[in-house]
PDB file of C-alpha atoms in Angstrom:
ATOM      1  CA  MET A   1      12.005 -45.438  49.418  1.00 48.00           C
ATOM      2  CA  LYS A   2      11.778 -46.699  45.821  1.00 53.00           C
ATOM      3  CA  LEU A   3      10.813 -43.236  44.632  1.00 57.00           C
ATOM      4  CA  HIS A   4      13.803 -41.588  46.322  1.00 59.00           C
ATOM      5  CA  GLN A   5      16.153 -43.993  44.720  1.00 62.00           C
ATOM      6  CA  PHE A   6      14.375 -43.497  41.468  1.00 54.00           C
ATOM      7  CA  PHE A   7      14.994 -39.606  41.551  1.00 53.00           C
ATOM      8  CA  LYS A   8      18.934 -39.953  42.643  1.00 58.00           C
ATOM      9  CA  THR A   9      19.270 -42.128  39.588  1.00 61.00           C
ATOM     10  CA  ILE A  10      17.896 -39.500  37.249  1.00 57.00           C
ATOM     11  CA  LYS A  11      19.822 -36.866  39.171  1.00 55.00           C
ATOM     12  CA  ASN A  12      23.061 -38.943  38.810  1.00 59.00           C
ATOM     13  CA  PHE A  13      22.415 -39.666  35.237  1.00 55.00           C
ATOM     14  CA  LEU A  14      21.941 -35.867  34.176  1.00 53.00           C
ATOM     15  CA  PHE A  15      24.663 -34.232  36.316  1.00 58.00           C
ATOM     16  CA  SER A  16      27.285 -36.789  35.268  1.00 58.00           C
ATOM     17  CA  SER A  17      30.132 -35.045  33.883  1.00 56.00           C
ATOM     18  CA  ALA A  18      29.252 -36.431  30.358  1.00 55.00           C
ATOM     19  CA  ASN A  19      25.679 -35.515  30.380  1.00 60.00           C
ATOM     20  CA  ARG A  20      26.571 -31.955  31.843  1.00 61.00           C
ATOM     21  CA  GLU A  21      28.561 -31.035  28.984  1.00 64.00           C
ATOM     22  CA  PHE A  22      25.756 -32.245  26.547  1.00 60.00           C
ATOM     23  CA  LEU A  23      23.024 -30.122  28.287  1.00 61.00           C
ATOM     24  CA  ILE A  24      25.513 -27.063  28.492  1.00 62.00           C
ATOM     25  CA  PHE A  25      25.748 -27.834  24.567  1.00 61.00           C
ATOM     26  CA  LEU A  26      21.894 -27.581  24.197  1.00 67.00           C
ATOM     27  CA  PHE A  27      21.599 -24.524  26.058  1.00 63.00           C
ATOM     28  CA  PHE A  28      23.903 -22.715  23.840  1.00 62.00           C
ATOM     29  CA  PHE A  29      22.304 -24.253  20.803  1.00 63.00           C
ATOM     30  CA  ALA A  30      18.979 -23.084  21.700  1.00 66.00           C
ATOM     31  CA  ILE A  31      20.499 -19.710  22.448  1.00 72.00           C
ATOM     32  CA  ALA A  32      21.731 -19.503  18.939  1.00 62.00           C
ATOM     33  CA  GLY A  33      18.861 -20.550  17.358  1.00 60.00           C
ATOM     34  CA  ILE A  34      16.519 -18.113  19.002  1.00 60.00           C
ATOM     35  CA  PHE A  35      19.181 -15.413  18.055  1.00 57.00           C
ATOM     36  CA  TRP A  36      19.143 -16.814  14.423  1.00 58.00           C
ATOM     37  CA  LEU A  37      15.316 -16.839  14.330  1.00 56.00           C
ATOM     38  CA  LEU A  38      15.254 -13.325  15.767  1.00 59.00           C
ATOM     39  CA  MET A  39      17.549 -12.108  12.943  1.00 61.00           C
ATOM     40  CA  THR A  40      15.634 -13.994  10.417  1.00 59.00           C
ATOM     41  CA  LEU A  41      12.420 -12.484  11.408  1.00 52.00           C
ATOM     42  CA  ASN A  42      13.962  -8.998  11.099  1.00 59.00           C
ATOM     43  CA  GLU A  43      14.700  -9.301   7.442  1.00 74.00           C
ATOM     44  CA  THR A  44      12.121  -7.920   4.832  1.00 80.00           C
ATOM     45  CA  TYR A  45      10.207 -10.337   2.810  1.00 80.00           C
ATOM     46  CA  GLU A  46       7.344 -10.451   0.498  1.00 87.00           C
ATOM     47  CA  GLN A  47       4.375 -12.728   1.193  1.00 87.00           C
ATOM     48  CA  GLU A  48       1.263 -13.434  -0.587  1.00 91.00           C
ATOM     49  CA  PHE A  49      -2.211 -13.645   1.227  1.00 91.00           C
ATOM     50  CA  ARG A  50      -5.504 -14.843  -0.240  1.00 91.00           C
ATOM     51  CA  VAL A  51      -8.226 -12.568   1.177  1.00 92.00           C
ATOM     52  CA  PRO A  52     -12.181 -13.549   0.762  1.00 91.00           C
ATOM     53  CA  VAL A  53     -14.216 -10.674  -0.502  1.00 91.00           C
ATOM     54  CA  ASN A  54     -17.989 -11.063   0.674  1.00 91.00           C
ATOM     55  CA  TYR A  55     -20.886  -8.988  -0.967  1.00 91.00           C
ATOM     56  CA  VAL A  56     -23.378  -7.196   1.820  1.00 91.00           C
ATOM     57  CA  GLU A  57     -26.571  -5.377   1.575  1.00 91.00           C
ATOM     58  CA  VAL A  58     -27.946  -7.551  -1.185  1.00 91.00           C
ATOM     59  CA  PRO A  59     -31.485  -7.392  -2.032  1.00 91.00           C
ATOM     60  CA  LYS A  60     -33.416 -10.599  -1.264  1.00 90.00           C
ATOM     61  CA  SER A  61     -34.730 -10.346  -5.086  1.00 90.00           C
ATOM     62  CA  VAL A  62     -31.299 -10.706  -6.167  1.00 91.00           C
ATOM     63  CA  VAL A  63     -29.964 -14.360  -7.440  1.00 91.00           C
ATOM     64  CA  PHE A  64     -26.063 -14.203  -7.852  1.00 91.00           C
ATOM     65  CA  THR A  65     -25.372 -16.284 -11.021  1.00 91.00           C
ATOM     66  CA  SER A  66     -21.632 -16.154 -10.191  1.00 88.00           C
ATOM     67  CA  ASN A  67     -19.933 -16.892  -6.941  1.00 80.00           C
ATOM     68  CA  GLU A  68     -21.077 -15.217  -4.104  1.00 74.00           C
ATOM     69  CA  THR A  69     -17.713 -14.854  -2.373  1.00 76.00           C
ATOM     70  CA  ASP A  70     -14.615 -13.954  -4.394  1.00 85.00           C
ATOM     71  CA  THR A  71     -11.115 -13.860  -3.494  1.00 89.00           C
ATOM     72  CA  VAL A  72      -8.155 -11.502  -4.161  1.00 91.00           C
ATOM     73  CA  ARG A  73      -4.523 -12.292  -3.754  1.00 92.00           C
ATOM     74  CA  VAL A  74      -2.724  -9.480  -1.741  1.00 91.00           C
ATOM     75  CA  THR A  75       1.266  -9.431  -1.618  1.00 93.00           C
ATOM     76  CA  VAL A  76       2.610  -7.477   1.139  1.00 90.00           C
ATOM     77  CA  ARG A  77       6.059  -6.425   2.146  1.00 90.00           C
ATOM     78  CA  ASP A  78       7.417  -5.868   5.504  1.00 87.00           C
ATOM     79  CA  LYS A  79       9.497  -7.752   8.230  1.00 85.00           C
ATOM     80  CA  GLY A  80       8.914 -11.202   8.872  1.00 78.00           C
ATOM     81  CA  ILE A  81       7.769 -10.761  12.078  1.00 80.00           C
ATOM     82  CA  VAL A  82       5.246  -8.432  11.007  1.00 82.00           C
ATOM     83  CA  LEU A  83       4.102 -10.764   8.113  1.00 84.00           C
ATOM     84  CA  LEU A  84       4.007 -13.499  10.795  1.00 81.00           C
ATOM     85  CA  THR A  85       1.069 -11.454  12.731  1.00 85.00           C
ATOM     86  CA  TYR A  86      -0.639 -11.161   9.329  1.00 87.00           C
ATOM     87  CA  LEU A  87      -0.515 -14.831   9.046  1.00 84.00           C
ATOM     88  CA  TYR A  88      -1.845 -15.589  12.400  1.00 85.00           C
ATOM     89  CA  GLY A  89      -3.842 -12.262  13.190  1.00 83.00           C
ATOM     90  CA  ASP A  90      -7.110 -11.043  11.518  1.00 85.00           C
ATOM     91  CA  ALA A  91      -5.560  -8.491   9.455  1.00 83.00           C
ATOM     92  CA  MET A  92      -6.447 -10.741   6.458  1.00 86.00           C
ATOM     93  CA  ASN A  93      -9.968 -11.551   7.605  1.00 90.00           C
ATOM     94  CA  PRO A  94     -12.731 -11.174   4.635  1.00 90.00           C
ATOM     95  CA  LEU A  95     -13.438  -7.869   3.548  1.00 91.00           C
ATOM     96  CA  SER A  96     -17.211  -6.999   3.109  1.00 91.00           C
ATOM     97  CA  VAL A  97     -18.425  -5.011  -0.327  1.00 91.00           C
ATOM     98  CA  ASN A  98     -21.651  -3.061  -0.646  1.00 92.00           C
ATOM     99  CA  PHE A  99     -23.460  -4.790  -3.278  1.00 91.00           C
ATOM    100  CA  GLY A 100     -25.468  -1.612  -4.285  1.00 90.00           C
ATOM    101  CA  ASN A 101     -22.410   0.368  -4.947  1.00 91.00           C
ATOM    102  CA  HIS A 102     -21.062  -1.774  -7.462  1.00 90.00           C
ATOM    103  CA  VAL A 103     -23.670  -2.809  -9.708  1.00 88.00           C
ATOM    104  CA  ARG A 104     -24.687  -2.307 -13.620  1.00 84.00           C
ATOM    105  CA  LYS A 105     -27.651  -2.204 -15.034  1.00 78.00           C
ATOM    106  CA  ASN A 106     -27.006  -5.085 -17.187  1.00 81.00           C
ATOM    107  CA  GLY A 107     -27.145  -7.916 -14.673  1.00 87.00           C
ATOM    108  CA  SER A 108     -23.417  -7.554 -13.498  1.00 90.00           C
ATOM    109  CA  GLY A 109     -20.887  -5.590 -11.401  1.00 91.00           C
ATOM    110  CA  GLU A 110     -17.383  -4.747 -10.851  1.00 91.00           C
ATOM    111  CA  VAL A 111     -15.014  -3.958  -7.884  1.00 91.00           C
ATOM    112  CA  LEU A 112     -11.847  -2.607  -8.546  1.00 91.00           C
ATOM    113  CA  ALA A 113      -8.442  -4.069  -6.840  1.00 89.00           C
ATOM    114  CA  SER A 114      -7.524  -0.514  -5.955  1.00 88.00           C
ATOM    115  CA  GLU A 115     -10.681   0.109  -3.740  1.00 90.00           C
ATOM    116  CA  LEU A 116      -9.911  -3.448  -2.324  1.00 90.00           C
ATOM    117  CA  ALA A 117      -6.234  -2.465  -1.573  1.00 90.00           C
ATOM    118  CA  LYS A 118      -7.382   0.690   0.464  1.00 91.00           C
ATOM    119  CA  SER A 119      -9.508  -1.239   2.811  1.00 90.00           C
ATOM    120  CA  ILE A 120      -6.520  -3.732   3.577  1.00 90.00           C
ATOM    121  CA  THR A 121      -4.254  -0.955   3.967  1.00 90.00           C
ATOM    122  CA  THR A 122      -5.989   0.387   6.819  1.00 90.00           C
ATOM    123  CA  ARG A 123      -5.726  -3.088   8.685  1.00 89.00           C
ATOM    124  CA  LEU A 124      -2.030  -2.995   8.171  1.00 89.00           C
ATOM    125  CA  ALA A 125       0.851  -1.667  10.033  1.00 88.00           C
ATOM    126  CA  ALA A 126       2.314   1.672   8.950  1.00 88.00           C
ATOM    127  CA  SER A 127       5.615  -0.145   7.883  1.00 89.00           C
ATOM    128  CA  SER A 128       3.655  -2.570   5.532  1.00 88.00           C
ATOM    129  CA  LYS A 129       3.338  -2.135   1.787  1.00 92.00           C
ATOM    130  CA  ILE A 130       1.119  -3.612  -0.524  1.00 90.00           C
ATOM    131  CA  VAL A 131       3.097  -4.787  -3.562  1.00 90.00           C
ATOM    132  CA  SER A 132       0.144  -6.062  -5.773  1.00 91.00           C
ATOM    133  CA  VAL A 133      -3.351  -7.064  -5.874  1.00 90.00           C
ATOM    134  CA  LYS A 134      -4.643  -9.852  -8.271  1.00 91.00           C
ATOM    135  CA  PRO A 135      -7.053  -9.992 -10.136  1.00 89.00           C
ATOM    136  CA  ASP A 136      -7.093  -6.264 -10.862  1.00 88.00           C
ATOM    137  CA  ARG A 137     -10.849  -6.417 -10.890  1.00 89.00           C
ATOM    138  CA  LEU A 138     -13.510  -8.764  -9.277  1.00 91.00           C
ATOM    139  CA  ASN A 139     -16.551  -9.427 -11.759  1.00 91.00           C
ATOM    140  CA  PHE A 140     -19.570 -10.773 -10.526  1.00 91.00           C
ATOM    141  CA  TYR A 141     -23.096 -11.476 -12.042  1.00 92.00           C
ATOM    142  CA  TYR A 142     -26.704 -11.625 -10.889  1.00 92.00           C
ATOM    143  CA  ASN A 143     -30.389 -11.576 -11.871  1.00 91.00           C
ATOM    144  CA  PHE A 144     -33.771 -11.497 -10.298  1.00 90.00           C
ATOM    145  CA  GLY A 145     -34.648 -14.940 -10.338  1.00 89.00           C
ATOM    146  CA  ASP A 146     -35.045 -15.394 -14.003  1.00 91.00           C
ATOM    147  CA  LYS A 147     -34.581 -19.323 -14.689  1.00 93.00           C
ATOM    148  CA  LYS A 148     -34.839 -21.998 -17.241  1.00 95.00           C
ATOM    149  CA  HIS A 149     -35.241 -25.907 -16.538  1.00 96.00           C
ATOM    150  CA  LEU A 150     -32.761 -27.391 -19.162  1.00 96.00           C
ATOM    151  CA  PRO A 151     -31.715 -31.176 -19.817  1.00 97.00           C
ATOM    152  CA  VAL A 152     -28.529 -32.432 -19.072  1.00 96.00           C
ATOM    153  CA  LYS A 153     -25.954 -33.896 -21.732  1.00 96.00           C
ATOM    154  CA  PHE A 154     -22.405 -35.639 -21.320  1.00 95.00           C
ATOM    155  CA  ARG A 155     -19.646 -34.281 -23.317  1.00 95.00           C
ATOM    156  CA  GLY A 156     -16.893 -36.637 -24.330  1.00 94.00           C
ATOM    157  CA  HIS A 157     -16.213 -39.840 -25.606  1.00 94.00           C
ATOM    158  CA  ILE A 158     -17.324 -43.207 -23.962  1.00 92.00           C
ATOM    159  CA  SER A 159     -16.520 -46.371 -25.807  1.00 91.00           C
ATOM    160  CA  PRO A 160     -17.159 -50.064 -24.818  1.00 90.00           C
ATOM    161  CA  ASP A 161     -14.981 -53.078 -25.128  1.00 88.00           C
ATOM    162  CA  LYS A 162     -15.485 -55.347 -28.099  1.00 84.00           C
ATOM    163  CA  LEU A 163     -19.104 -57.094 -28.427  1.00 83.00           C
ATOM    164  CA  PHE A 164     -20.327 -54.835 -25.696  1.00 87.00           C
ATOM    165  CA  PHE A 165     -22.442 -51.364 -26.543  1.00 85.00           C
ATOM    166  CA  ILE A 166     -24.166 -48.650 -24.436  1.00 87.00           C
ATOM    167  CA  SER A 167     -27.560 -49.551 -24.142  1.00 83.00           C
ATOM    168  CA  GLU A 168     -28.763 -46.633 -21.915  1.00 86.00           C
ATOM    169  CA  ILE A 169     -27.695 -43.343 -20.315  1.00 93.00           C
ATOM    170  CA  ILE A 170     -29.361 -42.209 -17.339  1.00 95.00           C
ATOM    171  CA  TYR A 171     -28.920 -38.914 -15.641  1.00 97.00           C
ATOM    172  CA  THR A 172     -29.670 -38.066 -11.915  1.00 96.00           C
ATOM    173  CA  PRO A 173     -31.012 -35.446 -12.048  1.00 95.00           C
ATOM    174  CA  ASP A 174     -31.589 -35.753 -15.907  1.00 95.00           C
ATOM    175  CA  SER A 175     -32.320 -31.669 -15.868  1.00 96.00           C
ATOM    176  CA  ILE A 176     -31.649 -28.884 -13.819  1.00 96.00           C
ATOM    177  CA  ASP A 177     -32.476 -24.850 -13.111  1.00 96.00           C
ATOM    178  CA  VAL A 178     -30.393 -22.564 -14.990  1.00 96.00           C
ATOM    179  CA  TYR A 179     -29.966 -19.077 -13.578  1.00 94.00           C
ATOM    180  CA  ALA A 180     -28.730 -16.305 -16.148  1.00 92.00           C
ATOM    181  CA  SER A 181     -29.537 -13.446 -17.925  1.00 90.00           C
ATOM    182  CA  ARG A 182     -32.570 -13.592 -20.040  1.00 89.00           C
ATOM    183  CA  GLU A 183     -30.459 -12.934 -23.404  1.00 90.00           C
ATOM    184  CA  LYS A 184     -28.184 -16.395 -22.201  1.00 91.00           C
ATOM    185  CA  LEU A 185     -31.357 -18.145 -20.872  1.00 93.00           C
ATOM    186  CA  ASP A 186     -32.839 -17.652 -24.289  1.00 93.00           C
ATOM    187  CA  SER A 187     -29.677 -18.945 -26.078  1.00 93.00           C
ATOM    188  CA  MET A 188     -29.555 -22.273 -23.912  1.00 94.00           C
ATOM    189  CA  THR A 189     -31.151 -25.442 -24.749  1.00 95.00           C
ATOM    190  CA  VAL A 190     -29.290 -27.938 -23.088  1.00 96.00           C
ATOM    191  CA  VAL A 191     -26.561 -28.060 -20.287  1.00 96.00           C
ATOM    192  CA  TYR A 192     -23.378 -30.147 -20.824  1.00 96.00           C
ATOM    193  CA  THR A 193     -21.097 -31.714 -18.285  1.00 96.00           C
ATOM    194  CA  ASP A 194     -17.269 -31.465 -17.939  1.00 95.00           C
ATOM    195  CA  ILE A 195     -15.578 -33.646 -20.733  1.00 95.00           C
ATOM    196  CA  LEU A 196     -15.958 -37.573 -20.035  1.00 95.00           C
ATOM    197  CA  ASN A 197     -13.354 -39.867 -21.576  1.00 95.00           C
ATOM    198  CA  TYR A 198     -13.567 -43.730 -20.948  1.00 94.00           C
ATOM    199  CA  SER A 199     -12.885 -46.882 -23.172  1.00 93.00           C
ATOM    200  CA  LYS A 200     -13.178 -50.492 -23.194  1.00 92.00           C
ATOM    201  CA  ILE A 201     -15.687 -50.707 -20.656  1.00 92.00           C
ATOM    202  CA  ARG A 202     -17.772 -53.929 -20.016  1.00 89.00           C
ATOM    203  CA  ASP A 203     -19.702 -53.159 -16.867  1.00 89.00           C
ATOM    204  CA  THR A 204     -21.985 -50.471 -15.848  1.00 91.00           C
ATOM    205  CA  LEU A 205     -20.151 -47.372 -15.441  1.00 94.00           C
ATOM    206  CA  ILE A 206     -21.351 -44.791 -12.630  1.00 96.00           C
ATOM    207  CA  VAL A 207     -19.892 -41.118 -13.001  1.00 96.00           C
ATOM    208  CA  ASN A 208     -20.234 -38.034 -10.668  1.00 96.00           C
ATOM    209  CA  THR A 209     -19.253 -35.257 -12.601  1.00 96.00           C
ATOM    210  CA  SER A 210     -19.334 -31.402 -12.518  1.00 96.00           C
ATOM    211  CA  LEU A 211     -21.436 -29.374 -15.037  1.00 96.00           C
ATOM    212  CA  ARG A 212     -19.523 -27.170 -17.360  1.00 94.00           C
ATOM    213  CA  LYS A 213     -18.973 -23.722 -16.090  1.00 92.00           C
ATOM    214  CA  MET A 214     -20.178 -20.747 -17.906  1.00 91.00           C
ATOM    215  CA  THR A 215     -19.526 -16.954 -17.107  1.00 90.00           C
ATOM    216  CA  GLY A 216     -22.655 -15.310 -15.574  1.00 91.00           C
ATOM    217  CA  VAL A 217     -24.638 -18.952 -15.218  1.00 94.00           C
ATOM    218  CA  LYS A 218     -25.476 -20.608 -11.969  1.00 93.00           C
ATOM    219  CA  MET A 219     -26.694 -24.092 -12.244  1.00 95.00           C
ATOM    220  CA  VAL A 220     -28.723 -26.029  -9.479  1.00 94.00           C
ATOM    221  CA  PRO A 221     -27.326 -28.517  -8.908  1.00 94.00           C
ATOM    222  CA  ASP A 222     -24.199 -28.024 -10.198  1.00 93.00           C
ATOM    223  CA  ASN A 223     -22.998 -31.709 -10.762  1.00 95.00           C
ATOM    224  CA  VAL A 224     -24.816 -34.700 -11.705  1.00 97.00           C
ATOM    225  CA  GLN A 225     -24.738 -38.540 -11.619  1.00 97.00           C
ATOM    226  CA  ILE A 226     -24.562 -40.587 -14.922  1.00 97.00           C
ATOM    227  CA  LYS A 227     -24.990 -44.218 -15.157  1.00 96.00           C
ATOM    228  CA  PHE A 228     -23.853 -45.491 -18.488  1.00 95.00           C
ATOM    229  CA  VAL A 229     -25.598 -49.057 -18.868  1.00 91.00           C
ATOM    230  CA  THR A 230     -23.726 -51.825 -20.958  1.00 90.00           C
ATOM    231  CA  ASP A 231     -25.146 -54.745 -22.856  1.00 89.00           C
ATOM    232  CA  VAL A 232     -23.714 -57.617 -24.975  1.00 89.00           C
ATOM    233  CA  LEU A 233     -24.371 -57.517 -28.547  1.00 87.00           C
ATOM    234  CA  THR A 234     -26.156 -60.675 -29.931  1.00 87.00           C
ATOM    235  CA  GLU A 235     -27.742 -61.561 -33.116  1.00 90.00           C
ATOM    236  CA  GLU A 236     -31.209 -62.609 -32.936  1.00 92.00           C
ATOM    237  CA  SER A 237     -34.702 -62.854 -34.884  1.00 95.00           C
ATOM    238  CA  ILE A 238     -38.374 -62.824 -33.833  1.00 95.00           C
ATOM    239  CA  GLY A 239     -41.044 -64.409 -35.842  1.00 94.00           C
ATOM    240  CA  ASN A 240     -44.739 -64.388 -36.274  1.00 94.00           C
ATOM    241  CA  ILE A 241     -45.070 -61.060 -37.209  1.00 95.00           C
ATOM    242  CA  PRO A 242     -48.205 -60.709 -39.324  1.00 95.00           C
ATOM    243  CA  VAL A 243     -48.097 -58.417 -42.486  1.00 95.00           C
ATOM    244  CA  GLU A 244     -50.782 -55.896 -42.670  1.00 94.00           C
ATOM    245  CA  GLY A 245     -52.514 -54.581 -45.817  1.00 93.00           C
ATOM    246  CA  ILE A 246     -52.575 -50.724 -45.885  1.00 93.00           C
ATOM    247  CA  ASN A 247     -54.560 -48.264 -47.768  1.00 92.00           C
ATOM    248  CA  MET A 248     -57.133 -51.109 -48.482  1.00 91.00           C
ATOM    249  CA  PRO A 249     -60.336 -49.692 -50.438  1.00 90.00           C
ATOM    250  CA  GLU A 250     -63.726 -50.786 -48.950  1.00 88.00           C
ATOM    251  CA  GLY A 251     -64.678 -54.313 -50.109  1.00 86.00           C
ATOM    252  CA  LYS A 252     -61.526 -55.777 -50.854  1.00 88.00           C
ATOM    253  CA  VAL A 253     -59.135 -57.980 -48.791  1.00 90.00           C
ATOM    254  CA  LEU A 254     -55.647 -58.471 -49.285  1.00 91.00           C
ATOM    255  CA  ARG A 255     -54.627 -62.120 -48.757  1.00 92.00           C
ATOM    256  CA  LEU A 256     -50.493 -62.488 -48.290  1.00 92.00           C
ATOM    257  CA  PHE A 257     -48.525 -65.896 -48.811  1.00 94.00           C
ATOM    258  CA  PRO A 258     -47.182 -66.301 -46.047  1.00 93.00           C
ATOM    259  CA  ALA A 259     -49.438 -64.191 -43.894  1.00 94.00           C
ATOM    260  CA  LYS A 260     -46.297 -64.119 -40.986  1.00 95.00           C
ATOM    261  CA  VAL A 261     -42.855 -62.975 -41.306  1.00 96.00           C
ATOM    262  CA  SER A 262     -39.747 -62.764 -39.236  1.00 96.00           C
ATOM    263  CA  VAL A 263     -37.363 -60.362 -38.449  1.00 96.00           C
ATOM    264  CA  LYS A 264     -33.493 -60.644 -37.854  1.00 96.00           C
ATOM    265  CA  PHE A 265     -31.342 -57.715 -36.177  1.00 94.00           C
ATOM    266  CA  VAL A 266     -28.775 -57.139 -33.518  1.00 90.00           C
ATOM    267  CA  ALA A 267     -29.333 -56.009 -30.261  1.00 88.00           C
ATOM    268  CA  GLY A 268     -28.410 -56.392 -26.493  1.00 87.00           C
ATOM    269  CA  VAL A 269     -29.149 -59.363 -24.507  1.00 88.00           C
ATOM    270  CA  LYS A 270     -31.142 -57.351 -22.036  1.00 85.00           C
ATOM    271  CA  THR A 271     -32.913 -55.599 -24.771  1.00 87.00           C
ATOM    272  CA  TYR A 272     -33.698 -58.580 -26.839  1.00 90.00           C
ATOM    273  CA  GLN A 273     -35.356 -60.159 -23.760  1.00 90.00           C
ATOM    274  CA  LYS A 274     -37.871 -57.440 -23.377  1.00 90.00           C
ATOM    275  CA  LEU A 275     -38.801 -57.492 -27.292  1.00 93.00           C
ATOM    276  CA  SER A 276     -42.047 -59.375 -28.897  1.00 94.00           C
ATOM    277  CA  ALA A 277     -43.738 -59.743 -32.266  1.00 95.00           C
ATOM    278  CA  ALA A 278     -46.001 -56.653 -31.286  1.00 94.00           C
ATOM    279  CA  ASP A 279     -43.158 -54.457 -31.196  1.00 95.00           C
ATOM    280  CA  PHE A 280     -42.629 -54.516 -34.992  1.00 96.00           C
ATOM    281  CA  LYS A 281     -45.072 -53.692 -37.667  1.00 96.00           C
ATOM    282  CA  VAL A 282     -44.712 -54.753 -41.478  1.00 96.00           C
ATOM    283  CA  VAL A 283     -47.118 -53.565 -44.057  1.00 95.00           C
ATOM    284  CA  ALA A 284     -48.001 -54.245 -47.872  1.00 95.00           C
ATOM    285  CA  ASP A 285     -49.352 -51.145 -49.633  1.00 94.00           C
ATOM    286  CA  TYR A 286     -52.334 -51.506 -51.809  1.00 93.00           C
ATOM    287  CA  GLU A 287     -51.435 -48.382 -53.824  1.00 92.00           C
ATOM    288  CA  GLU A 288     -48.131 -49.417 -54.457  1.00 92.00           C
ATOM    289  CA  ILE A 289     -49.734 -52.840 -55.735  1.00 91.00           C
ATOM    290  CA  LYS A 290     -52.275 -50.943 -57.960  1.00 90.00           C
ATOM    291  CA  ALA A 291     -49.567 -48.827 -59.321  1.00 90.00           C
ATOM    292  CA  ASN A 292     -47.228 -51.736 -60.212  1.00 88.00           C
ATOM    293  CA  PRO A 293     -49.105 -54.865 -60.815  1.00 86.00           C
ATOM    294  CA  SER A 294     -47.101 -57.910 -60.421  1.00 89.00           C
ATOM    295  CA  ASP A 295     -47.193 -61.689 -59.000  1.00 90.00           C
ATOM    296  CA  LYS A 296     -45.730 -60.519 -55.873  1.00 92.00           C
ATOM    297  CA  CYS A 297     -45.885 -57.427 -53.699  1.00 94.00           C
ATOM    298  CA  ASN A 298     -43.258 -55.375 -51.504  1.00 94.00           C
ATOM    299  CA  ILE A 299     -43.347 -55.359 -48.015  1.00 95.00           C
ATOM    300  CA  ARG A 300     -41.905 -53.199 -45.558  1.00 95.00           C
ATOM    301  CA  LEU A 301     -40.799 -52.625 -42.032  1.00 96.00           C
ATOM    302  CA  VAL A 302     -42.652 -49.264 -40.957  1.00 95.00           C
ATOM    303  CA  ARG A 303     -42.099 -49.706 -36.903  1.00 95.00           C
ATOM    304  CA  GLN A 304     -39.449 -51.251 -34.977  1.00 95.00           C
ATOM    305  CA  PRO A 305     -38.149 -50.599 -31.169  1.00 93.00           C
ATOM    306  CA  GLU A 306     -35.473 -48.699 -30.317  1.00 87.00           C
ATOM    307  CA  GLY A 307     -32.112 -50.214 -29.297  1.00 82.00           C
ATOM    308  CA  ILE A 308     -31.696 -52.461 -32.340  1.00 87.00           C
ATOM    309  CA  SER A 309     -29.704 -52.221 -35.498  1.00 87.00           C
ATOM    310  CA  GLN A 310     -28.890 -53.954 -38.585  1.00 90.00           C
ATOM    311  CA  VAL A 311     -32.746 -55.023 -39.028  1.00 95.00           C
ATOM    312  CA  SER A 312     -33.727 -57.298 -41.892  1.00 95.00           C
ATOM    313  CA  LEU A 313     -36.875 -59.263 -42.878  1.00 95.00           C
ATOM    314  CA  ASN A 314     -36.600 -62.664 -44.041  1.00 94.00           C
ATOM    315  CA  TYR A 315     -38.733 -61.803 -47.079  1.00 94.00           C
ATOM    316  CA  THR A 316     -39.032 -58.585 -48.993  1.00 94.00           C
ATOM    317  CA  GLN A 317     -41.862 -59.717 -51.479  1.00 94.00           C
ATOM    318  CA  LEU A 318     -44.685 -62.015 -50.868  1.00 94.00           C
ATOM    319  CA  ASP A 319     -47.446 -63.845 -53.067  1.00 94.00           C
ATOM    320  CA  TYR A 320     -50.710 -62.198 -52.552  1.00 92.00           C
ATOM    321  CA  LEU A 321     -54.163 -62.337 -53.536  1.00 91.00           C
ATOM    322  CA  ILE A 322     -56.945 -59.382 -53.346  1.00 89.00           C
ATOM    323  CA  GLU A 323     -60.461 -60.919 -52.803  1.00 88.00           C
ATOM    324  CA  GLU A 324     -63.609 -58.903 -53.465  1.00 84.00           C
ATOM    325  CA  HIS A 325     -66.103 -58.847 -50.745  1.00 74.00           C
ATOM    326  CA  ASN A 326     -69.557 -57.937 -51.539  1.00 67.00           C
ATOM    327  CA  ASN A 327     -71.887 -56.602 -48.726  1.00 57.00           C
TER     328      ASN A 327
END
């Protein structure tokens, strides 16, 4: 009973005089829309399609050093209804190009757009006309497995904020395999990233970046992760570094006063925490003392760890005594 009442209410609503007029309006509006659409689709238009091109019959020993699949942009002129079938049909499916018919002896190959246009034309209706095919040729590159393992370096400008500095740069991976012609491989010593520009960084920065593309060069992998590790600059010093006498003749011993010195430098906090006196080497050269006799001898720093700067000794000259030791 309730269901019958519900349908009766709907019927009365739809077929009331006001709603009946609205339904009639919608009907004729739909008819007009269909008529307009048919007229529109009957007009002539130009539409660009992207058609993938695959290389087939490729020998197993061949390694492509360019894209294995290219794409051409084909502009077709015809009535809208026909172009609509191309959009949703299989006329613009990928084209297959025989690798062996287009290779050269120098590790490259070429496919002319005119050849591709002929293949596409066979898929189109008789009324359709190809207006243009871009680019006018497809070039591909290959070799027979020649490769080189090369380190990765970033390009660009990375600047830390004040009182900070880049203490370490970590690449993952730090080197990659590069496939190219033998001539190109011989001329390459490093692979660069796309340009990176970051400024005023404080915290460790991690960037995923592509490698700079080069014509006829394939990189595996073609992207890397770079970690720029930051640290805070601090001025520190380390003492109790012994001064060693070098080039001493047998039977002679160099006594220095003081026998140990300290070194002052600027480094990151993390770097400083890893340092000790053993990371530094200070010497006094007997040959220099012999050549330039004086009350004091010069000393110099000959070894220091990486990651520090503005290094200086608290003494540059020391009192000394040369003792004779007879066996």
